[in-house]
CSV table of C-alpha atoms in Angstrom, one decimal:
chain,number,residue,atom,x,y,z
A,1,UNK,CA,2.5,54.5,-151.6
A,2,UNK,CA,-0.1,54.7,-154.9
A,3,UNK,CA,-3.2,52.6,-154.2
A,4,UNK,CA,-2.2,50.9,-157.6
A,5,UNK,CA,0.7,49.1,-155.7
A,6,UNK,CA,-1.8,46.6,-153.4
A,7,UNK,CA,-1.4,43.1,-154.3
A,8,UNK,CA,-5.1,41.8,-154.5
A,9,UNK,CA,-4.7,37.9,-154.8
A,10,UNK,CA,-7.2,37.3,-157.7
A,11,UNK,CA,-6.7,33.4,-157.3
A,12,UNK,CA,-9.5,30.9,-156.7
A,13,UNK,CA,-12.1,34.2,-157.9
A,14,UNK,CA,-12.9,32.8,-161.1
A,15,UNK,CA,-11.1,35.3,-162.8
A,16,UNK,CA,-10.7,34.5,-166.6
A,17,UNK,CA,-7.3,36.1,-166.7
A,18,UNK,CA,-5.7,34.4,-163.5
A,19,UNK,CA,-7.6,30.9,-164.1
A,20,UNK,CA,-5.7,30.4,-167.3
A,21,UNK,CA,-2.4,28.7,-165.8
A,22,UNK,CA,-2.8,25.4,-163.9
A,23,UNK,CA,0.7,26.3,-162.4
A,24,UNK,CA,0.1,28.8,-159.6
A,25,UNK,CA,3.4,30.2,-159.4
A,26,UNK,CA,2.8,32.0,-163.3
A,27,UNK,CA,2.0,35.8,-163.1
A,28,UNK,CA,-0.5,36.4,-165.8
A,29,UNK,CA,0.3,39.1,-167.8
A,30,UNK,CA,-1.6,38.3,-171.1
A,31,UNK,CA,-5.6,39.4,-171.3
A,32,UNK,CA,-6.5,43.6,-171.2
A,33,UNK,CA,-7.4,43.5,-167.9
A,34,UNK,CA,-6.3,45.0,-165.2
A,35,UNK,CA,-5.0,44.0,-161.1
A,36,UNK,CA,-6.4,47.5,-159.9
A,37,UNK,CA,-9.3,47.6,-158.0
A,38,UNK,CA,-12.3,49.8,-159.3
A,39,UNK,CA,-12.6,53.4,-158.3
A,40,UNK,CA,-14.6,54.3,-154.8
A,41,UNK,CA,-17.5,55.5,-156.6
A,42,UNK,CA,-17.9,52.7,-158.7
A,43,UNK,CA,-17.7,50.3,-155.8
A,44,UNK,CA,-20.1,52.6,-153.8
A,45,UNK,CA,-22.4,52.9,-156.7
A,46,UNK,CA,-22.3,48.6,-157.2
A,47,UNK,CA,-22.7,48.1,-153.6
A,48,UNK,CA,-25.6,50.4,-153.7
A,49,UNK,CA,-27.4,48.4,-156.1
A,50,UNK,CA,-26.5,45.1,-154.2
A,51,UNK,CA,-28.0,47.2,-150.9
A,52,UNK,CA,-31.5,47.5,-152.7
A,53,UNK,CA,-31.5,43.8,-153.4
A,54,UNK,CA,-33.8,44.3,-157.0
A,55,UNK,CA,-31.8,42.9,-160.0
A,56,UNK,CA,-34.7,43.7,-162.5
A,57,UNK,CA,-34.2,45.1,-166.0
A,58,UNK,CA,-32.5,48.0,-166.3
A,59,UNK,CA,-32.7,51.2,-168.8
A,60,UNK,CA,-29.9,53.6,-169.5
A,61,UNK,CA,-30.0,56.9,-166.8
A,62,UNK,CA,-30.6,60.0,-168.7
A,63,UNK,CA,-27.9,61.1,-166.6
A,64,UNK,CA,-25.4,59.0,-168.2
A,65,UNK,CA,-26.6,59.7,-171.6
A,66,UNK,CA,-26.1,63.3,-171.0
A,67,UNK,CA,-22.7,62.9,-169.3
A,68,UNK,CA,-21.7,60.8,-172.5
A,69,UNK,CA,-23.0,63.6,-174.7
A,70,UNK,CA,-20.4,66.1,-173.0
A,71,UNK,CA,-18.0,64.3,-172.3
A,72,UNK,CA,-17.6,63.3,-176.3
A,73,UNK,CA,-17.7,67.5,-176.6
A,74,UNK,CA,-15.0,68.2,-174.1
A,75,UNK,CA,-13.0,65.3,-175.3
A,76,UNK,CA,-13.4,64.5,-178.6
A,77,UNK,CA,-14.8,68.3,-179.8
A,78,UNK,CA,-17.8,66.4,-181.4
A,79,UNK,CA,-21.3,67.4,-181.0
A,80,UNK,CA,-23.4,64.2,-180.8
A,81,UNK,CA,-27.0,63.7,-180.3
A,82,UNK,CA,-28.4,61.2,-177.6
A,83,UNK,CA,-30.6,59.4,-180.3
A,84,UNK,CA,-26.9,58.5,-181.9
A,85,UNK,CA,-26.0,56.1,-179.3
A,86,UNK,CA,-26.7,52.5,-178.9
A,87,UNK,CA,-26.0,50.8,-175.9
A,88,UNK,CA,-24.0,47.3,-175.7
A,89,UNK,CA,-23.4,44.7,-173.2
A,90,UNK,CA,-19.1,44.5,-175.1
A,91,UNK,CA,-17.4,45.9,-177.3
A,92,UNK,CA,-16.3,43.4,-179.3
A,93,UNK,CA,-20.6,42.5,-179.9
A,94,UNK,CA,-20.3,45.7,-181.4
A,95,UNK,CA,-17.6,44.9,-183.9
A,96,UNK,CA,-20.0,41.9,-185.1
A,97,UNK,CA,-23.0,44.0,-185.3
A,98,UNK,CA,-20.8,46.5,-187.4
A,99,UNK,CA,-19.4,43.9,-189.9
A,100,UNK,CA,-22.8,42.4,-189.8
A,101,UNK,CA,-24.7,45.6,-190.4
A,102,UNK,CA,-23.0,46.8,-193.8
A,103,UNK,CA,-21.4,43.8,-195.4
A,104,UNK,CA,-23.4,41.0,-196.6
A,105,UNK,CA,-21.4,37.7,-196.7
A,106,UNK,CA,-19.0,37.3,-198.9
A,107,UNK,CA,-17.8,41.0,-199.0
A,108,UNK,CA,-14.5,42.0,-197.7
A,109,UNK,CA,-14.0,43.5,-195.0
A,110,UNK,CA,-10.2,45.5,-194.7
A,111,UNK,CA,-8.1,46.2,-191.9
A,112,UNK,CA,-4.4,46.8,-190.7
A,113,UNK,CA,-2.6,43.8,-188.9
A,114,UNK,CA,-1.8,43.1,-186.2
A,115,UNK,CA,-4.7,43.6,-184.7
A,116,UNK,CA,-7.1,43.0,-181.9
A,117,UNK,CA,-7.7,39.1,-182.9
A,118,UNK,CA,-11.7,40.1,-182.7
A,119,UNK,CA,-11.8,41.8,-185.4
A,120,UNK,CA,-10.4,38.5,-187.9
A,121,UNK,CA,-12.1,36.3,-185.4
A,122,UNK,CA,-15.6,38.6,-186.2
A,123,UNK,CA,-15.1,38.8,-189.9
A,124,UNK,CA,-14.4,34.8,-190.4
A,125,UNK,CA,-17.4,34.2,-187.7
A,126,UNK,CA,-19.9,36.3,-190.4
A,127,UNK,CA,-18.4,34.8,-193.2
A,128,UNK,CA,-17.0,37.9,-194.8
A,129,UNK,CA,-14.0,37.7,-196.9
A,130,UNK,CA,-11.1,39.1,-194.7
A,131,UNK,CA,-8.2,41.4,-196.2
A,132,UNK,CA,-5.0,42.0,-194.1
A,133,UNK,CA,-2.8,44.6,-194.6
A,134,UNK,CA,0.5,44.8,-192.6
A,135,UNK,CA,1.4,47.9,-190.7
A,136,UNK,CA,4.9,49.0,-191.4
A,137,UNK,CA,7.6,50.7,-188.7
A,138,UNK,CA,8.2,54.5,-189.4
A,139,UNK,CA,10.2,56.7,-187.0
A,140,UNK,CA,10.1,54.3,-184.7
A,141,UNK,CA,6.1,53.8,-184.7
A,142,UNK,CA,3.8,51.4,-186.2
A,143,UNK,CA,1.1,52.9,-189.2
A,144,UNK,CA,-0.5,52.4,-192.1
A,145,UNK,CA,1.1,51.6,-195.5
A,146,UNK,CA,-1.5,53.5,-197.2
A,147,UNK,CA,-0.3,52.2,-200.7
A,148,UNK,CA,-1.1,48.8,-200.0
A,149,UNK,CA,-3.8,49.3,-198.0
A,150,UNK,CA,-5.8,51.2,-201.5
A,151,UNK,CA,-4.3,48.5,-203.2
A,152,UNK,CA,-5.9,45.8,-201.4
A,153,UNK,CA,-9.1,47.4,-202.3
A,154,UNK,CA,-11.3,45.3,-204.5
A,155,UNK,CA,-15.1,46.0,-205.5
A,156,UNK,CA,-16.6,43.6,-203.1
A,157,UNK,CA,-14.4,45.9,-199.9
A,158,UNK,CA,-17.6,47.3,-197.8
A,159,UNK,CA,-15.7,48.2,-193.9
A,160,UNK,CA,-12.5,49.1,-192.9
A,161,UNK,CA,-12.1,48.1,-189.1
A,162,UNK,CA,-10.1,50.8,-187.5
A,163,UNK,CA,-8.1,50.5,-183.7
A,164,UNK,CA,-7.5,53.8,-182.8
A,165,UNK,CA,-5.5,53.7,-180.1
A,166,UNK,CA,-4.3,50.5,-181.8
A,167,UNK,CA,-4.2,47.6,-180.1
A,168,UNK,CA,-1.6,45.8,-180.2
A,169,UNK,CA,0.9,48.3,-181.4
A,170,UNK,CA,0.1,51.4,-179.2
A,171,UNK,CA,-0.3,54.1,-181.8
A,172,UNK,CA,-2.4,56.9,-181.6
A,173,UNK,CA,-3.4,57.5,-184.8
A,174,UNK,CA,-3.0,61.5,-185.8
A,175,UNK,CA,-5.7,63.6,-187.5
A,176,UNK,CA,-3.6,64.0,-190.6
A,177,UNK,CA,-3.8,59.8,-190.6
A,178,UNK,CA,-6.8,59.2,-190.1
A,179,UNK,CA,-7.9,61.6,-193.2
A,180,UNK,CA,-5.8,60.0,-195.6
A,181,UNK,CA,-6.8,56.6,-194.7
A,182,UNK,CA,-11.0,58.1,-194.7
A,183,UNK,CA,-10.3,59.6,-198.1
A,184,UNK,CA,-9.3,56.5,-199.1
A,185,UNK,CA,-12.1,54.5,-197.9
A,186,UNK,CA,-14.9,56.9,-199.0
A,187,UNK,CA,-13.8,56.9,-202.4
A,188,UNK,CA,-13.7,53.6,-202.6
A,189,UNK,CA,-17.6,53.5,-200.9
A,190,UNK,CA,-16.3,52.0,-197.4
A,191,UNK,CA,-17.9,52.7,-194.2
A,192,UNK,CA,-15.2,52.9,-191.4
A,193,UNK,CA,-16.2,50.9,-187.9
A,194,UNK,CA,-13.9,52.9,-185.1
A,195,UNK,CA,-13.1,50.7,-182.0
A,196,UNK,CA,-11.8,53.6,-179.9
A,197,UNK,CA,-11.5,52.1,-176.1
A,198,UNK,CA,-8.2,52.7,-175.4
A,199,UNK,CA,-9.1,56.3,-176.5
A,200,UNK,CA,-8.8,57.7,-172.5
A,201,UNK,CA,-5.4,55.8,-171.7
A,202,UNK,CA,-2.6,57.7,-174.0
A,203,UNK,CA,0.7,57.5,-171.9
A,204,UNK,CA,2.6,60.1,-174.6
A,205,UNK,CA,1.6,63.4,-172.8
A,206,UNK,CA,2.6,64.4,-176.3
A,207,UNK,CA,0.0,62.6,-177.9
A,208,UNK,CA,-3.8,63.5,-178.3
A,209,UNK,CA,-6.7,60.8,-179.1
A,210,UNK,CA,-8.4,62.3,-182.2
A,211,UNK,CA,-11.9,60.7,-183.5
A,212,UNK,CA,-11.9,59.8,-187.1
A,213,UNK,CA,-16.1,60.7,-187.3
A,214,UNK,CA,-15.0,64.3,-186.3
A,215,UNK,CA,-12.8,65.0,-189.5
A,216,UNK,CA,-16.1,66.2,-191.9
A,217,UNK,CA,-19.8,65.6,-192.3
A,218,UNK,CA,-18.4,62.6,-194.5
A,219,UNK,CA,-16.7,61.5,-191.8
A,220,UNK,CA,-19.0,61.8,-189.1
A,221,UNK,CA,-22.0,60.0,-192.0
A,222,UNK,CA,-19.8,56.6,-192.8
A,223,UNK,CA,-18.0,56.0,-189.7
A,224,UNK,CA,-19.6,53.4,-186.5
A,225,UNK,CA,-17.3,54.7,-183.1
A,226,UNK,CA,-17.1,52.0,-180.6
A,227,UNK,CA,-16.2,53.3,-177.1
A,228,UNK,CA,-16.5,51.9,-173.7
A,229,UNK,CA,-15.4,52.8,-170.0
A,230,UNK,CA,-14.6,49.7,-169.3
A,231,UNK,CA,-10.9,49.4,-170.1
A,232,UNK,CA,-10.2,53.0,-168.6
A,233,UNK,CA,-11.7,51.8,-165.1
A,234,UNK,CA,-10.9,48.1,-165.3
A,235,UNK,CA,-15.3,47.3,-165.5
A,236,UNK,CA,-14.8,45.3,-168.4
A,237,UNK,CA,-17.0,42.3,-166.6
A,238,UNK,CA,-20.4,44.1,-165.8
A,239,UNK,CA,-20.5,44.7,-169.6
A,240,UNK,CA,-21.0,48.2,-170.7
A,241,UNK,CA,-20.4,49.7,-173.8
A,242,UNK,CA,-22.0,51.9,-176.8
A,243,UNK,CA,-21.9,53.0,-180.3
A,244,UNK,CA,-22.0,56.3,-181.8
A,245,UNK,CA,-23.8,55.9,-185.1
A,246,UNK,CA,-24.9,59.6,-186.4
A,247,UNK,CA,-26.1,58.1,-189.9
A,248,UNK,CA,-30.4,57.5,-189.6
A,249,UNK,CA,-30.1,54.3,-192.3
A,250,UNK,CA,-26.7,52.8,-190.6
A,251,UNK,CA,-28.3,52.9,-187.4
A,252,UNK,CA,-31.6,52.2,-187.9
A,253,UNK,CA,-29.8,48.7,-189.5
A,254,UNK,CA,-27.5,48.1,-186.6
A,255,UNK,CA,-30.2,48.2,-184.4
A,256,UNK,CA,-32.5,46.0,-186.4
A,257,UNK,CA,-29.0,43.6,-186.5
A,258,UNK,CA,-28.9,43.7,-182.8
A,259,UNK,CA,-32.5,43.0,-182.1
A,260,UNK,CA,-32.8,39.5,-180.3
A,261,UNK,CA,-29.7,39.1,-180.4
A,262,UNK,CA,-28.1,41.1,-177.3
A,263,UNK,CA,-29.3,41.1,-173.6
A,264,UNK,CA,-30.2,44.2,-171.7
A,265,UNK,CA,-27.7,45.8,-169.8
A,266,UNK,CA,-28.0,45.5,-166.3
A,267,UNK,CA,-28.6,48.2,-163.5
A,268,UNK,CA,-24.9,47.3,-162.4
A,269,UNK,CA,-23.6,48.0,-166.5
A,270,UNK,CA,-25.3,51.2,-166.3
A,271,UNK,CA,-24.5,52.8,-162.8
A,272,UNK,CA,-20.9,51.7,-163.0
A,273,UNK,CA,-20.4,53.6,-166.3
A,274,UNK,CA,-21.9,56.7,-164.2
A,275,UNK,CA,-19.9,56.6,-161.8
A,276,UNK,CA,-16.8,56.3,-163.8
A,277,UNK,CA,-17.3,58.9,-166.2
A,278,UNK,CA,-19.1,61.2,-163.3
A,279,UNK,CA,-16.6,61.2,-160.4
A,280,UNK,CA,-13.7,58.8,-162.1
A,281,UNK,CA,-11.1,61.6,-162.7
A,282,UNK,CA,-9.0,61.8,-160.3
A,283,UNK,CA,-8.8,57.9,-160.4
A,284,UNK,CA,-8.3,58.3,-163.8
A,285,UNK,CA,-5.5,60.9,-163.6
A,286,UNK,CA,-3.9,59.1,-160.9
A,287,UNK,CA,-3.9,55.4,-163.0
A,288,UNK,CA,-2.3,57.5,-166.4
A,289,UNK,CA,0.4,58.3,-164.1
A,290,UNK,CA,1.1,55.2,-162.6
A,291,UNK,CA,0.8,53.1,-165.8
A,292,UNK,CA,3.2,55.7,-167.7
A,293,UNK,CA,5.6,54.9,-164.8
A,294,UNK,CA,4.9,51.2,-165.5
A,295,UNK,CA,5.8,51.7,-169.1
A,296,UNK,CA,8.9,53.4,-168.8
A,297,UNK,CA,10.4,50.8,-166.5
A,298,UNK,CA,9.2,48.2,-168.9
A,299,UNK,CA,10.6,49.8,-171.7
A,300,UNK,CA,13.8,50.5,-170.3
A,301,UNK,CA,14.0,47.1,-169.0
A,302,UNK,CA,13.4,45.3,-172.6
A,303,UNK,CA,15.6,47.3,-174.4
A,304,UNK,CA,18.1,46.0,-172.4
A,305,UNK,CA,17.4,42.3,-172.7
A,306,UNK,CA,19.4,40.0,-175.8
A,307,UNK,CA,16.9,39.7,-178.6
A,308,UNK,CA,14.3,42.5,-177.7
A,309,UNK,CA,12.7,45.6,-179.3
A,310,UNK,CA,9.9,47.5,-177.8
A,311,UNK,CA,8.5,50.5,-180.0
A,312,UNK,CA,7.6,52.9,-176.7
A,313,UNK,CA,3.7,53.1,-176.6
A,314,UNK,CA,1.8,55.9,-177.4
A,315,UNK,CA,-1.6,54.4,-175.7
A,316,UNK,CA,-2.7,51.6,-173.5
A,317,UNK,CA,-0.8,49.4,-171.1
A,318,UNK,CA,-0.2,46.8,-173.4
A,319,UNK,CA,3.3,46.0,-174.3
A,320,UNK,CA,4.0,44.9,-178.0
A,321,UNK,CA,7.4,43.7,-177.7
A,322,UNK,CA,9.4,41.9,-180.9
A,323,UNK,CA,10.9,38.7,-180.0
A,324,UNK,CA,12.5,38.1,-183.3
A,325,UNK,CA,15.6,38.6,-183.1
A,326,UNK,CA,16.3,36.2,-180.2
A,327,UNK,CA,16.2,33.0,-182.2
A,328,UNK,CA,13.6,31.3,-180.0
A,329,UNK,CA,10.6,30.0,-181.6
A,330,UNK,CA,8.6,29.2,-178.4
A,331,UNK,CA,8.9,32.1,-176.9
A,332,UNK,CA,5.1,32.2,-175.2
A,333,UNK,CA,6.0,29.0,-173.8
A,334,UNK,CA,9.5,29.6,-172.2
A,335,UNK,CA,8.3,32.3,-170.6
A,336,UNK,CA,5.4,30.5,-169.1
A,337,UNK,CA,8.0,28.1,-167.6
A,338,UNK,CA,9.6,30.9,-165.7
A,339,UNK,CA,6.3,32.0,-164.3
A,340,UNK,CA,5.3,34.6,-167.1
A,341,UNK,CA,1.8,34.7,-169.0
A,342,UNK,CA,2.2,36.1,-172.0
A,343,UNK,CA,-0.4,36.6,-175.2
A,344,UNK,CA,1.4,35.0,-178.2
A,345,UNK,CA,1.4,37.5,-181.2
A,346,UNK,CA,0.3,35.4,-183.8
A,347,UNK,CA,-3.1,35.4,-182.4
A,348,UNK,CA,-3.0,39.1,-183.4
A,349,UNK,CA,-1.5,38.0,-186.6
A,350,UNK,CA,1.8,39.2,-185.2
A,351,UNK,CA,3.9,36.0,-185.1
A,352,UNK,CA,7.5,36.7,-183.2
A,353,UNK,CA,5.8,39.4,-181.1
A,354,UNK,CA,4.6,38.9,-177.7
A,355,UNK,CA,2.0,41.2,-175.8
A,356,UNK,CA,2.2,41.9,-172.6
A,357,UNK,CA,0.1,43.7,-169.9
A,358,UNK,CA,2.6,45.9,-167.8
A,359,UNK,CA,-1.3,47.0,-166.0
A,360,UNK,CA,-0.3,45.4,-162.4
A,361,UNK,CA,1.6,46.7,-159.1
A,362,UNK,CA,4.9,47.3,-159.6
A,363,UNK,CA,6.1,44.5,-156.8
A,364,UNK,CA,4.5,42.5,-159.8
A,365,UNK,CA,5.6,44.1,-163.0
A,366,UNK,CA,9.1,44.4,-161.3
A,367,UNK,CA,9.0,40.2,-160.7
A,368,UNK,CA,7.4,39.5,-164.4
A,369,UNK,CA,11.3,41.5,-165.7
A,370,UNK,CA,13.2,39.8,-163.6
A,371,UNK,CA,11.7,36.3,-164.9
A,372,UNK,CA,11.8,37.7,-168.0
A,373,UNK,CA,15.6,38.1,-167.8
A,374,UNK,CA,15.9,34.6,-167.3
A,375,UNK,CA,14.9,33.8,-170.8
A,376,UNK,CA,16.6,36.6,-172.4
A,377,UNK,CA,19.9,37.0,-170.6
């Protein structure tokens, strides 16, 4: 038996993904969060902090610093410098700052849809003008139409928001890819913000996570890379994340964005992002497993039911499943009735897709199918 397959009742915890339904009896299956519990050294690192009793401000370890230094060498083959990184209590803060820091309102700001509804919800939030560009389906995988995308362009087009891996689609976005769509934007004087958190969960053993900053000195000067442990290891709530932003002006401008604005990170932010990077691995390597196990069944099971397509994901455990074809219109909400909590696609700006987090026991995933069928028989 994995220790992915315990049932941990998250009811009555004031959990923000299991609070959603009044009904008790619907299994939610919507926010990027996962039912695993934390890796031992994370909990022993948290419960040593809670043993010390002193919740005082906290600074980043050097330790952790360093540790994020190689691990962006051993992982990404990019040599970064500590002075590079900026810590945040979210990612999605991040995103704000980013739009905030090189587009003044007004100015466009470009990305690929669907997408992660922050980044639309960001943009509109700053006031920028927002430019959507559809991916397209090609060999049974969602990209970039790269002549719309240029096309789309106008003078007044400062950031391109990338999701790499993409969320919601799955794709892991290949070298050659990414260099078309940089050559694109630096012609065109766009800086490129890089939300790469699902970066450490590609289920296509095939597949490699490549960082867009590590293409060229160009590159690595016009590009903000958003990463975080805290989808990997399911700490998304004690708030940890940073950005890696090479370029002296950018940064010194993000930073001046950010003052006031964001809260320290606390001592349990910080030592739980140790521990996961530090001793996480075999937690890690063990979770990959499980979740591309998780997939598979998922995806055979949807291909199966009246009305579905699921492209197979390439990265992350989040299911972006066409709906389409079945005829129904309220999909999110006939599936709720059978005890299934989905997250509606057009809040990605993917209307007649659903999304789905397949990140649960089986005993669970294997229930959220079989309600599932009864919509789709």
């Amino acid at each position: 038996m994995s220790i992915f397959d315990e049932l941990i009742d998250r009811t009555n915890t004031n959990s923000y993904k299991w609070d959603k339904y009044t009904d008790p009896n619907v299994i939610p299956a919507w926010v990027a969060d996962m039912d695993f519990k934390a890796a031992p050294p994370i909990l022993e690192a948290l419960d040593k902090i809670t043993r010390h009793g002193v919740f005082g401000y906290s600074h980043c370890p050097d330790e952790l610093e360093e540790i994020v230094v190689e691990r962006l060498r051993k992982r990404h083959h990019w040599e970064i410098k500590k002075e590079w990184i900026v810590w945040l209590p979210g990612l999605v803060p991040g995103i704000g700052l980013s739009i905030r820091t090189i587009t003044k309102e007004g100015e466009g700001v470009l990305m690929g849809t669907p997408v992660y509804h922050p980044f639309m919800l960001e943009a509109k939030a700053a006031n920028r003008a927002l430019i959507k560009v559809p991916l397209v389906l090609q060999n049974n995988r969602w990209t970039y139409d790269f002549e719309a995308l240029e096309a789309a362009i106008t003078p007044e087009t400062k950031l391109f928001l990338l999701c790499n891996p993409h969320n919601p689609a799955g794709t892991v976005f290949t070298k050659e890819e990414q260099s078309r769509l940089f050559e694109i934007c630096h012609r065109h004087g766009i800086v490129v913000c890089s939300d790469e958190i699902h970066c450490d969960l590609i289920l296509d053993e095939h597949k490699s996570h490549f960082t867009m900053a590590t293409l060229s000195p160009e590159a690595e000067q016009n590009t903000i890379t958003l990463l975080a442990p805290s989808k990997t290891f399911n700490i998304a709530g004690l708030g940890c994340s940073f950005a890696v932003i090479p370029n002296d002006t950018i940064r010194t401008n993000f930073l001046k964005t950010k003052a006031g604005l964001m809260p320290m990170l606390s001592s349990y932010a910080f030592e739980a992002a140790l521990a996961a990077y530090r001793d996480g691995a075999q937690w890690h390597e063990e979770l990959l497993g499980y979740l591309r196990q998780n997939h598979d069944l998922l995806y055979r099971e949807v291909s199966s039911m009246k009305g579905l397509h699921m492209v197979p994901l390439e990265a992350t455990y989040l299911a972006w499943i066409d709906t389409r074809a079945t005829g129904i219109t309220n999909v999110a909400e006939q599936l709720e009735a059978e005890g299934v909590g989905i997250s509606d696609g057009a809040q990605f700006d993917g209307a007649g897709f659903i999304r789905l987090n397949f990140a649960c026991p089986r005993e669970r995933l294997e229930e959220i199918i079989r309600r599932m069928k009864t919509v789709f028989e």
